[in-house]
Short mmCIF file of C-alpha atoms in Angstrom, two decimals:
data_model
loop_
_atom_site.label_atom_id
_atom_site.label_comp_id
_atom_site.label_asym_id
_atom_site.label_seq_id
_atom_site.Cartn_x
_atom_site.Cartn_y
_atom_site.Cartn_z
CA MET A 20 15.02 71.53 -30.55
CA GLY A 21 17.26 74.58 -30.34
CA ILE A 22 15.76 76.65 -33.15
CA SER A 23 12.65 76.83 -35.26
CA LYS A 24 12.12 74.34 -38.08
CA LEU A 25 10.24 76.91 -40.01
CA ALA A 26 12.70 77.77 -42.83
CA ILE A 27 11.34 74.65 -44.40
CA ILE A 28 11.40 75.87 -44.27
CA THR A 29 -4.77 74.10 -49.00
CA LEU A 30 -18.81 69.80 -51.39
CA SER A 31 -21.99 70.25 -51.03
CA LEU A 32 -24.67 72.30 -49.16
CA VAL A 33 -26.47 69.25 -47.80
CA SER A 34 -23.31 67.83 -46.31
CA SER A 35 -22.39 71.13 -44.70
CA LEU A 36 -25.81 71.35 -43.12
CA THR A 37 -25.52 67.82 -41.75
CA ALA A 38 -22.17 68.71 -40.16
CA ALA A 39 -24.21 69.85 -37.22
CA HIS A 40 -22.77 68.37 -34.09
CA SER A 41 -19.88 69.70 -32.07
CA SER A 42 -19.25 69.57 -28.37
CA CYS A 43 -16.68 71.13 -26.13
CA ALA A 44 -15.01 69.01 -23.50
CA THR A 45 -14.08 69.36 -19.89
CA ASP A 46 -11.29 67.36 -18.25
CA GLY A 47 -11.72 63.67 -19.00
CA ALA A 48 -14.05 64.20 -21.97
CA PHE A 49 -13.35 64.31 -25.68
CA PRO A 50 -14.69 66.90 -28.12
CA THR A 51 -16.52 65.58 -31.17
CA ALA A 52 -17.57 67.00 -34.52
CA THR A 53 -19.60 65.53 -37.36
CA VAL A 54 -18.20 66.32 -40.79
CA ALA A 55 -19.18 65.07 -44.23
CA GLY A 56 -17.13 61.89 -43.77
CA GLY A 57 -18.41 60.98 -40.32
CA VAL A 58 -17.82 61.63 -36.62
CA VAL A 59 -14.44 62.98 -35.51
CA ILE A 60 -13.19 62.62 -31.94
CA GLY A 61 -10.54 65.12 -30.85
CA THR A 62 -8.73 65.91 -27.64
CA THR A 63 -8.82 68.78 -25.18
CA THR A 64 -5.55 70.04 -23.69
CA THR A 65 -4.06 73.07 -22.04
CA TYR A 66 -1.78 75.26 -24.12
CA PRO A 67 1.64 76.79 -23.34
CA LEU A 68 0.49 80.14 -21.96
CA SER A 69 -2.05 78.72 -19.56
CA SER A 70 -2.37 75.81 -17.15
CA ALA A 71 -6.09 76.43 -16.76
CA ALA A 72 -7.45 77.36 -20.19
CA HIS A 73 -8.07 74.62 -22.73
CA ILE A 74 -8.13 74.14 -26.47
CA ASN A 75 -9.87 71.52 -28.60
CA LYS A 76 -7.59 69.80 -31.10
CA TYR A 77 -8.72 67.59 -33.96
CA LEU A 78 -5.56 66.12 -35.44
CA GLY A 79 -5.10 64.08 -38.58
CA ILE A 80 -8.47 64.49 -40.31
CA PRO A 81 -8.42 63.27 -43.93
CA PHE A 82 -9.31 66.01 -46.42
CA ALA A 83 -8.75 63.69 -49.38
CA GLN A 84 -8.55 59.97 -50.06
CA SER A 85 -5.37 58.75 -48.46
CA PRO A 86 -3.05 57.38 -49.44
CA PRO A 87 -3.48 59.20 -52.73
CA VAL A 88 -2.72 57.45 -55.99
CA ARG A 89 0.89 58.41 -56.70
CA PHE A 90 1.16 61.22 -59.27
CA SER A 91 -2.63 61.64 -59.38
CA PRO A 92 -4.89 64.51 -58.25
CA PRO A 93 -6.48 64.32 -54.79
CA GLN A 94 -9.95 62.84 -54.50
CA LYS A 95 -12.65 63.58 -51.92
CA PRO A 96 -12.21 61.49 -48.77
CA LEU A 97 -14.26 58.37 -48.37
CA PRO A 98 -16.70 58.31 -45.43
CA TRP A 99 -15.93 56.26 -42.34
CA ASN A 100 -18.44 54.24 -40.32
CA SER A 101 -16.86 54.31 -36.86
CA PRO A 102 -15.86 57.54 -35.09
CA LEU A 103 -12.46 58.73 -36.27
CA ASN A 104 -9.80 59.08 -33.58
CA ALA A 105 -8.28 62.48 -34.35
CA THR A 106 -5.99 62.83 -31.35
CA GLN A 107 -2.55 62.49 -32.97
CA PHE A 108 -0.77 64.12 -35.88
CA LYS A 109 -0.41 62.10 -39.05
CA PRO A 110 2.95 61.67 -40.84
CA ALA A 111 4.47 64.36 -42.99
CA CYS A 112 4.46 63.88 -46.74
CA ILE A 113 7.75 62.60 -48.18
CA GLN A 114 10.52 65.13 -47.58
CA GLN A 115 13.44 66.23 -49.76
CA PHE A 116 16.31 68.04 -48.03
CA ILE A 117 18.45 70.23 -50.25
CA SER A 118 21.59 69.88 -48.12
CA ASP A 119 22.99 68.14 -45.05
CA ASP A 120 22.94 71.50 -43.26
CA PHE A 121 19.20 71.81 -43.87
CA ARG A 122 18.60 68.26 -42.70
CA ALA A 123 20.54 68.93 -39.49
CA ILE A 124 18.51 72.07 -38.79
CA PHE A 125 15.05 71.26 -40.10
CA ASP A 126 14.73 67.55 -39.41
CA ASP A 127 15.55 67.56 -35.71
CA PRO A 128 13.87 65.52 -34.43
CA PRO A 129 12.95 63.67 -37.64
CA LEU A 130 9.27 63.61 -38.56
CA PRO A 131 7.57 60.38 -39.61
CA GLU A 132 7.03 60.45 -43.39
CA SER A 133 4.55 58.68 -45.63
CA GLU A 134 2.72 59.00 -48.92
CA ASP A 135 -0.38 58.54 -46.75
CA CYS A 136 -0.27 62.17 -45.66
CA LEU A 137 -3.28 64.15 -46.91
CA TYR A 138 -4.56 65.20 -43.51
CA LEU A 139 -5.27 68.47 -41.74
CA ASN A 140 -5.61 69.67 -38.15
CA VAL A 141 -8.26 71.88 -36.56
CA PHE A 142 -7.73 73.97 -33.41
CA ALA A 143 -10.85 75.44 -31.81
CA PRO A 144 -11.42 77.25 -28.49
CA THR A 145 -13.33 75.17 -25.97
CA GLY A 146 -16.96 76.14 -25.58
CA THR A 147 -17.29 76.72 -29.31
CA ALA A 148 -20.72 75.69 -30.62
CA VAL A 149 -21.64 74.77 -34.17
CA ASP A 150 -23.37 78.11 -34.67
CA SER A 151 -20.51 80.19 -33.17
CA GLY A 152 -19.53 81.55 -36.58
CA LYS A 153 -15.90 82.18 -35.68
CA PRO A 154 -13.37 83.43 -38.24
CA VAL A 155 -11.12 80.74 -39.70
CA MET A 156 -7.44 80.84 -40.62
CA LEU A 157 -6.07 78.12 -42.93
CA TRP A 158 -2.28 77.78 -42.77
CA ILE A 159 -0.17 76.56 -45.73
CA HIS A 160 3.37 75.71 -44.64
CA GLY A 161 6.58 76.58 -46.49
CA GLY A 162 9.56 74.48 -47.48
CA SER A 163 10.44 75.36 -51.09
CA LEU A 164 7.74 72.93 -52.25
CA GLN A 165 10.30 70.27 -51.32
CA LEU A 166 9.56 69.60 -47.67
CA GLY A 167 7.49 70.69 -44.70
CA SER A 168 4.56 69.50 -42.65
CA ALA A 169 1.57 70.82 -40.74
CA SER A 170 2.65 68.81 -37.70
CA VAL A 171 5.86 70.65 -36.75
CA PRO A 172 5.48 72.08 -33.22
CA GLU A 173 5.83 75.69 -34.36
CA TYR A 174 2.61 75.39 -36.37
CA ASP A 175 0.51 74.28 -33.41
CA GLY A 176 -2.54 76.53 -33.64
CA SER A 177 -3.57 76.22 -29.99
CA VAL A 178 -2.34 79.57 -28.66
CA LEU A 179 -3.44 81.57 -31.70
CA ALA A 180 -6.91 79.99 -31.68
CA ALA A 181 -7.46 80.23 -27.93
CA GLN A 182 -6.12 83.73 -27.35
CA GLN A 183 -7.74 85.26 -30.44
CA ASP A 184 -11.00 83.29 -30.34
CA ILE A 185 -10.70 81.96 -33.87
CA ILE A 186 -10.48 78.59 -35.60
CA VAL A 187 -7.03 77.63 -36.94
CA VAL A 188 -6.51 74.90 -39.54
CA THR A 189 -3.13 73.57 -40.66
CA THR A 190 -2.77 71.27 -43.64
CA ASN A 191 -0.30 68.91 -45.28
CA TYR A 192 0.23 68.76 -49.03
CA ARG A 193 2.50 66.76 -51.30
CA THR A 194 5.90 68.24 -52.14
CA ASN A 195 8.93 67.52 -54.39
CA VAL A 196 8.35 64.88 -57.08
CA PHE A 197 5.37 63.43 -55.22
CA GLY A 198 3.63 66.81 -55.37
CA PHE A 199 5.06 68.26 -58.56
CA PRO A 200 5.99 65.43 -60.95
CA THR A 201 7.42 66.70 -64.22
CA SER A 202 6.88 63.53 -66.24
CA PRO A 203 6.41 64.19 -69.96
CA GLN A 204 3.59 61.65 -69.79
CA LEU A 205 1.58 64.04 -67.62
CA ALA A 206 -0.13 67.02 -69.21
CA PRO A 207 0.78 70.41 -67.66
CA GLU A 208 -2.59 70.65 -65.93
CA GLU A 209 -1.98 67.25 -64.28
CA ARG A 210 1.34 68.06 -62.63
CA ASN A 211 0.78 70.52 -59.79
CA LEU A 212 -0.62 67.98 -57.35
CA GLY A 213 0.62 69.85 -54.28
CA PHE A 214 -1.34 72.93 -55.30
CA MET A 215 -4.36 70.72 -55.96
CA ASP A 216 -3.97 69.27 -52.46
CA GLN A 217 -4.05 72.78 -50.99
CA ARG A 218 -7.21 73.63 -52.92
CA GLN A 219 -8.79 70.37 -51.81
CA ALA A 220 -8.01 71.28 -48.18
CA LEU A 221 -9.59 74.71 -48.72
CA ALA A 222 -12.69 73.06 -50.21
CA TRP A 223 -12.86 70.72 -47.19
CA VAL A 224 -12.71 73.72 -44.85
CA SER A 225 -15.47 75.45 -46.79
CA GLN A 226 -17.70 72.40 -46.49
CA ASN A 227 -16.92 71.24 -42.97
CA ILE A 228 -15.58 74.02 -40.75
CA ARG A 229 -19.04 74.89 -39.44
CA ALA A 230 -18.93 71.61 -37.48
CA PHE A 231 -16.09 73.09 -35.40
CA GLY A 232 -17.75 76.45 -34.85
CA GLY A 233 -16.16 78.21 -37.81
CA ASP A 234 -17.89 80.34 -40.42
CA PRO A 235 -17.08 79.17 -43.97
CA SER A 236 -17.73 82.70 -45.23
CA LYS A 237 -14.98 84.07 -42.94
CA VAL A 238 -11.92 82.11 -44.09
CA THR A 239 -8.48 83.70 -44.42
CA ILE A 240 -5.68 81.76 -46.09
CA PHE A 241 -2.15 82.42 -44.85
CA GLY A 242 1.26 80.95 -45.49
CA GLU A 243 4.98 81.59 -45.40
CA SER A 244 7.70 81.30 -48.06
CA ALA A 245 6.55 78.60 -50.50
CA GLY A 246 3.32 78.55 -48.49
CA ALA A 247 2.91 82.26 -49.25
CA TYR A 248 3.74 81.56 -52.89
CA SER A 249 0.93 79.00 -52.75
CA VAL A 250 -1.41 81.63 -51.28
CA LYS A 251 -0.44 83.90 -54.17
CA GLN A 252 -1.40 81.21 -56.68
CA ILE A 253 -4.79 80.67 -55.03
CA LEU A 254 -5.21 84.45 -55.04
CA ALA A 255 -4.32 84.58 -58.76
CA ASN A 256 -7.01 82.07 -59.73
CA PRO A 257 -9.35 81.39 -56.80
CA PRO A 258 -12.02 78.71 -56.66
CA ARG A 259 -15.44 79.85 -57.76
CA PRO A 260 -17.50 80.54 -55.84
CA SER A 261 -14.79 81.96 -53.61
CA GLN A 262 -13.87 79.98 -50.49
CA PHE A 263 -11.89 82.71 -48.70
CA ARG A 264 -12.22 86.43 -48.03
CA GLY A 265 -8.67 87.44 -47.06
CA ALA A 266 -5.07 86.40 -47.68
CA ILE A 267 -1.79 86.76 -45.77
CA MET A 268 1.59 86.25 -47.45
CA GLN A 269 4.64 86.03 -45.18
CA SER A 270 8.05 86.15 -46.91
CA GLN A 271 6.60 85.13 -50.25
CA ALA A 272 9.21 83.53 -52.48
CA LEU A 273 10.05 80.46 -54.48
CA GLY A 274 13.68 80.16 -55.46
CA ASP A 275 15.16 78.31 -58.39
CA GLN A 276 13.77 74.79 -58.31
CA GLY A 277 16.09 73.41 -60.97
CA ASP A 278 15.34 71.73 -64.29
CA GLY A 279 12.26 69.58 -63.83
CA ASP A 280 12.65 67.69 -67.10
CA LYS A 281 16.27 66.72 -66.41
CA SER A 282 15.43 65.83 -62.80
CA TRP A 283 12.59 63.55 -63.86
CA SER A 284 14.84 61.79 -66.38
CA ALA A 285 17.57 61.37 -63.75
CA LEU A 286 15.09 59.95 -61.26
CA ALA A 287 13.64 57.55 -63.82
CA ASP A 288 17.13 56.38 -64.81
CA ALA A 289 18.12 55.86 -61.17
CA LEU A 290 14.98 53.77 -60.65
CA GLY A 291 15.70 51.65 -63.71
CA CYS A 292 12.72 53.05 -65.58
CA GLY A 293 14.63 54.59 -68.48
CA SER A 294 12.68 56.41 -71.16
CA THR A 295 10.14 53.75 -72.08
CA THR A 296 6.54 54.52 -72.93
CA SER A 297 5.60 53.01 -69.58
CA GLN A 298 8.07 55.20 -67.68
CA LEU A 299 5.42 56.92 -65.55
CA GLU A 300 3.87 53.63 -64.47
CA CYS A 301 7.33 52.27 -63.77
CA VAL A 302 8.17 55.17 -61.43
CA ARG A 303 4.73 54.77 -59.84
CA SER A 304 5.55 51.18 -59.02
CA ARG A 305 8.87 51.81 -57.28
CA PRO A 306 9.09 51.68 -53.44
CA THR A 307 8.65 54.95 -51.61
CA ASP A 308 11.89 54.55 -49.65
CA ARG A 309 13.89 54.06 -52.83
CA ILE A 310 12.55 57.28 -54.34
CA ARG A 311 13.12 59.16 -51.09
CA PHE A 312 16.74 57.94 -50.98
CA ILE A 313 17.38 59.22 -54.50
CA LEU A 314 15.71 62.57 -53.78
CA ASN A 315 17.98 63.14 -50.80
CA ASN A 316 21.20 61.95 -52.42
CA GLN A 317 21.06 63.57 -55.84
CA THR A 318 20.64 67.20 -56.82
CA LEU A 319 17.12 67.06 -58.22
CA GLY A 320 14.45 69.74 -58.42
CA PHE A 321 10.79 69.57 -59.36
CA PRO A 322 9.36 73.05 -59.94
CA PRO A 323 5.64 73.70 -60.33
CA THR A 324 4.42 73.85 -63.91
CA VAL A 325 2.88 77.04 -65.27
CA ASP A 326 -0.58 75.82 -66.22
CA ASN A 327 -2.44 79.15 -65.76
CA LYS A 328 -4.83 77.27 -63.54
CA THR A 329 -3.11 76.32 -60.30
CA ASN A 330 0.11 78.19 -61.12
CA PHE A 331 0.44 81.46 -63.04
CA GLY A 332 3.81 82.75 -64.18
CA SER A 333 3.10 85.95 -62.25
CA LEU A 334 0.28 87.83 -60.59
CA GLY A 335 0.42 90.13 -63.59
CA ASP A 336 -0.77 87.23 -65.75
CA GLY A 337 -3.70 86.71 -63.40
CA ILE A 338 -4.52 90.41 -63.45
CA HIS A 339 -4.48 90.45 -67.24
CA ALA A 340 -6.68 87.34 -67.30
CA HIS A 341 -9.08 89.06 -64.84
CA THR A 342 -8.91 86.08 -62.48
CA VAL A 343 -7.28 87.60 -59.38
CA ALA A 344 -9.47 87.46 -56.27
CA ASN A 345 -10.48 90.92 -55.10
CA VAL A 346 -9.83 90.27 -51.41
CA PRO A 347 -7.76 92.20 -48.85
CA LEU A 348 -4.11 91.20 -48.52
CA LEU A 349 -1.60 91.41 -45.66
CA ILE A 350 1.95 90.93 -46.92
CA GLY A 351 5.44 91.36 -45.51
CA THR A 352 9.02 90.19 -45.14
CA ASN A 353 11.81 89.85 -42.62
CA ALA A 354 14.89 92.06 -42.44
CA ASP A 355 17.44 89.26 -42.84
CA GLU A 356 15.66 86.58 -44.87
CA GLY A 357 18.83 85.36 -46.52
CA SER A 358 21.05 84.93 -43.46
CA ILE A 359 20.09 81.29 -42.85
CA LEU A 360 20.26 80.42 -46.55
CA THR A 361 23.88 81.35 -47.25
CA SER A 362 25.13 77.77 -46.84
CA VAL A 363 23.16 76.69 -49.92
CA MET A 364 23.95 79.78 -52.02
CA PRO A 365 26.65 80.21 -54.64
CA ASP A 366 29.10 83.11 -54.28
CA SER A 367 27.86 86.68 -54.54
CA GLN A 368 29.16 87.19 -58.08
CA THR A 369 27.28 84.11 -59.29
CA LEU A 370 24.15 85.42 -57.58
CA LEU A 371 24.45 88.75 -59.36
CA GLU A 372 25.09 87.06 -62.69
CA GLY A 373 22.00 84.94 -62.13
CA ILE A 374 19.97 88.10 -61.60
CA PHE A 375 21.47 90.46 -64.19
CA GLY A 376 23.05 88.07 -66.68
CA ASN A 377 25.99 89.68 -68.49
CA ASP A 378 24.89 93.21 -67.59
CA THR A 379 28.06 94.16 -65.70
CA ARG A 380 26.86 97.73 -65.15
CA SER A 381 23.81 96.53 -63.20
CA GLN A 382 25.98 94.08 -61.31
CA ALA A 383 28.24 96.96 -60.27
CA LEU A 384 25.28 99.14 -59.29
CA ALA A 385 23.95 96.35 -57.08
CA ARG A 386 27.30 95.90 -55.36
CA ALA A 387 27.54 99.63 -54.80
CA VAL A 388 24.41 99.77 -52.62
CA TYR A 389 26.02 97.50 -50.02
CA PRO A 390 28.80 98.38 -47.56
CA ARG A 391 32.29 97.81 -48.94
CA ASN A 392 33.35 96.08 -45.76
CA ALA A 393 30.54 93.51 -45.90
CA THR A 394 31.72 89.92 -45.64
CA GLU A 395 30.93 87.50 -48.44
CA ASN A 396 28.18 85.85 -46.39
CA GLU A 397 26.71 89.23 -45.43
CA LEU A 398 26.70 90.28 -49.07
CA LYS A 399 25.04 87.05 -50.20
CA SER A 400 22.43 87.41 -47.47
CA ARG A 401 21.64 91.01 -48.46
CA ILE A 402 21.35 90.24 -52.17
CA VAL A 403 18.95 87.36 -51.58
CA THR A 404 16.97 89.25 -48.92
CA ASP A 405 16.52 92.30 -51.15
CA TYR A 406 15.98 90.70 -54.55
CA LEU A 407 14.05 87.57 -53.68
CA TYR A 408 12.02 88.91 -50.74
CA THR A 409 11.89 92.66 -50.01
CA CYS A 410 11.75 94.01 -53.56
CA LEU A 411 9.55 91.20 -54.83
CA THR A 412 7.08 91.82 -52.00
CA SER A 413 7.17 95.56 -52.64
CA THR A 414 6.33 94.90 -56.30
CA ILE A 415 3.46 92.55 -55.43
CA ALA A 416 2.04 95.04 -52.92
CA SER A 417 2.15 97.98 -55.33
CA THR A 418 0.86 95.89 -58.26
CA LEU A 419 -2.17 94.62 -56.37
CA ASN A 420 -2.79 98.02 -54.83
CA SER A 421 -2.87 99.50 -58.34
CA ALA A 422 -5.22 96.70 -59.40
CA GLY A 423 -7.71 97.83 -56.77
CA LEU A 424 -7.03 95.44 -53.89
CA LYS A 425 -6.69 96.68 -50.34
CA VAL A 426 -3.15 95.85 -49.26
CA TRP A 427 -1.40 96.15 -45.89
CA ARG A 428 2.32 95.61 -45.55
CA TYR A 429 4.61 94.82 -42.62
CA PHE A 430 8.36 94.55 -42.03
CA PHE A 431 9.67 92.18 -39.35
CA ASN A 432 12.98 93.14 -37.75
CA ALA A 433 13.16 91.34 -34.40
CA SER A 434 15.65 88.78 -33.13
CA PHE A 435 15.71 86.96 -29.82
CA PRO A 436 18.53 84.91 -28.22
CA ASN A 437 16.47 81.73 -27.77
CA ASN A 438 15.40 81.55 -31.39
CA ARG A 439 18.34 82.14 -33.68
CA PRO A 440 20.56 79.57 -35.40
CA PHE A 441 23.69 81.70 -34.94
CA SER A 442 24.50 84.98 -33.24
CA ARG A 443 24.25 87.26 -36.30
CA ALA A 444 21.24 85.65 -37.93
CA GLY A 445 19.09 88.72 -37.35
CA ALA A 446 15.44 88.51 -38.40
CA TRP A 447 16.04 85.38 -40.43
CA HIS A 448 13.74 83.58 -42.83
CA THR A 449 10.72 82.16 -40.90
CA SER A 450 11.76 83.65 -37.55
CA GLU A 451 8.46 85.55 -37.31
CA ILE A 452 6.28 82.45 -37.45
CA ASP A 453 6.58 81.23 -33.88
CA LEU A 454 5.58 84.74 -32.76
CA VAL A 455 2.51 84.65 -34.99
CA PHE A 456 1.52 81.24 -33.62
CA GLY A 457 2.66 81.93 -30.05
CA THR A 458 4.93 78.88 -30.15
CA TYR A 459 8.23 80.65 -29.45
CA PRO A 460 10.60 78.91 -27.01
CA ARG A 461 9.69 79.36 -23.38
CA ASP A 462 12.85 79.16 -21.33
CA ASN A 463 15.07 81.31 -19.13
CA GLN A 464 16.03 83.40 -22.19
CA THR A 465 12.45 84.37 -23.06
CA THR A 466 12.10 88.14 -22.77
CA ASP A 467 9.11 90.29 -21.88
CA GLN A 468 9.50 92.00 -25.24
CA GLN A 469 9.27 88.63 -27.01
CA ILE A 470 6.03 87.87 -25.18
CA ARG A 471 4.54 91.31 -25.93
CA LEU A 472 5.57 91.23 -29.56
CA SER A 473 4.06 87.78 -30.05
CA LYS A 474 0.76 88.94 -28.53
CA HIS A 475 0.72 91.97 -30.80
CA MET A 476 1.46 89.94 -33.92
CA GLN A 477 -1.15 87.33 -33.05
CA GLN A 478 -3.71 90.08 -32.55
CA SER A 479 -2.74 91.80 -35.82
CA TRP A 480 -3.12 88.60 -37.85
CA ALA A 481 -6.38 87.73 -36.08
CA ASP A 482 -7.78 91.26 -36.43
CA PHE A 483 -7.17 90.98 -40.16
CA ALA A 484 -8.93 87.60 -40.25
CA LYS A 485 -11.87 88.96 -38.26
CA ASP A 486 -12.29 92.02 -40.49
CA PRO A 487 -10.11 91.89 -43.62
CA LEU A 488 -11.59 95.09 -45.02
CA GLY A 489 -10.72 96.87 -41.78
CA GLY A 490 -7.14 95.63 -41.88
CA PRO A 491 -4.67 94.62 -39.17
CA GLY A 492 -4.51 97.95 -37.37
CA TRP A 493 -2.33 100.27 -39.44
CA ALA A 494 -2.57 102.31 -42.64
CA ARG A 495 -2.77 100.34 -45.85
CA VAL A 496 -0.43 100.65 -48.82
CA ARG A 497 -1.09 103.76 -50.86
CA ASN A 498 2.19 104.01 -52.78
CA GLY A 499 3.37 106.66 -50.39
CA THR A 500 5.46 107.04 -47.26
CA GLY A 501 4.67 105.74 -43.82
CA ASP A 502 2.70 102.83 -45.26
CA LEU A 503 4.74 100.00 -43.77
CA HIS A 504 4.33 98.62 -40.25
CA ILE A 505 7.43 97.41 -38.46
CA PHE A 506 7.70 94.69 -35.82
CA GLU A 507 10.97 94.88 -33.93
CA ALA A 508 12.55 93.99 -30.61
CA ASN A 509 13.29 97.54 -29.49
CA GLY A 510 11.18 100.11 -27.72
CA ALA A 511 8.27 99.75 -25.34
CA SER A 512 5.92 98.03 -27.77
CA GLY A 513 8.27 96.84 -30.48
CA THR A 514 6.05 98.22 -33.22
CA GLY A 515 5.62 101.35 -35.23
CA SER A 516 5.54 102.72 -38.76
CA VAL A 517 8.46 103.15 -41.10
CA ASN A 518 8.92 105.00 -44.35
CA ALA A 519 8.67 102.41 -47.11
CA GLU A 520 11.56 104.07 -48.93
CA SER A 521 13.88 103.21 -46.04
CA VAL A 522 13.19 99.53 -46.68
CA ASP A 523 12.72 99.58 -50.46
CA GLY A 524 15.49 102.03 -51.41
CA VAL A 525 17.73 99.31 -52.84
CA CYS A 526 14.88 98.05 -55.02
CA LYS A 527 15.60 100.64 -57.70
CA VAL A 528 18.47 98.33 -58.69
CA TYR A 529 16.40 95.15 -58.83
CA LEU A 530 12.99 96.42 -59.95
CA PRO A 531 13.77 96.51 -63.71
CA VAL A 532 14.77 92.85 -63.60
CA ILE A 533 11.73 91.85 -61.55
CA ILE A 534 9.44 93.60 -64.02
CA ARG A 535 11.25 92.30 -67.10
CA LYS A 536 11.18 88.71 -65.86
CA SER A 537 7.58 89.09 -64.62
CA PHE A 538 9.05 87.68 -61.43
CA PHE A 539 6.06 88.46 -59.21
#
């Protein structure tokens, strides 16, 4: 695979106490753990940076009953009698690709797909005992809530877990119509199944992670793009009692998902289900492959429903409802988020009209902040990067800081030859993730700076997980200057501080719209 897939883009005390057996393995042995459902047998392998060090992997553990009942909330997994072979990834949930370009980039090689997909993966350093009490990081993947999987190679938690001495968990969740059905026969609080899956995974971690040497009181949730949007929604209305103590949001955004009502009607019509009173059951009964074919051959979108439970309209709504978790937050964006997304964007004028409506003065002010000689693609990339990512993240950071949360912010501006889809992609959307996980390509183009920067980013994320109140190693947001940490490919270390104004200067154009639309 030439580039990252990552632009694609979470029960009881007695059970947790009985999850008391875990063993590390040497060559030829298999690590085991006893969770609420039964015994799990994993595998021990080396990881990319070492031919001697090992990591324990437990792959494909059910965190809910699987396959789930289509268009129904997740249920606790049923116990198993024989030891569970957790040595291979399970299939991805059903995918929906928004364009042929995205399929060519993000489905190479294609992942197996199935509705039987509610599984997670645990990566633990060898030698970890049940009472080790290691910090835990639970990863929620991105993909516009349309696609994505915990099993893509870039999300392999081996390097991050082994080098930082933590437990890493990656989870699947349902996406597109399977995760966010917009049927009128479902009440609003019954629709956001993908968000419910994520919360079920978090509950599973809280109950069972001690069996792998993790401390359930030291969980940090982190995600990118729609995964970071998902983290934001858990942050806005967390489970009670809380099941995490820190949150990381990388390139938080969720673009226009389309008209869910029209998309559901179109899907039902294409399946021959019409608008009958039994429409929901009719769609439930149709073959998975038929639904997947329609999803990938029609322009359909299934946005999450605002239910003020799993999905708030904005963090401001959660703040006003006094539900937001008071936990430390690490948040940031990339310098060129929009560069890889231009192929699925309308023209720049349509973008500006979508943001400002008929306000031609604001449209002109936005154009004026960009170089006159910018190409159409460069202009589209800058508009999307600034409005949808940089300025939105700046607003979230300042809003939560004002609400009393401790917030740290970063800005990623690094690009490497062996991990870019085209020469001028820059620090494109998701390009930071393989540095965070340590899964960047290792070939004759790998640079020393790439290796050093990855180590630094891994340590920063892990330091935050180990001590969220202490932060990742730089000054936290205080609505002033010098409060933004930069990761870049230049200089001896590739890191340093930058004046927030130098990144957020253009936001004076977009901030009124973001505030007016409560788009945060």
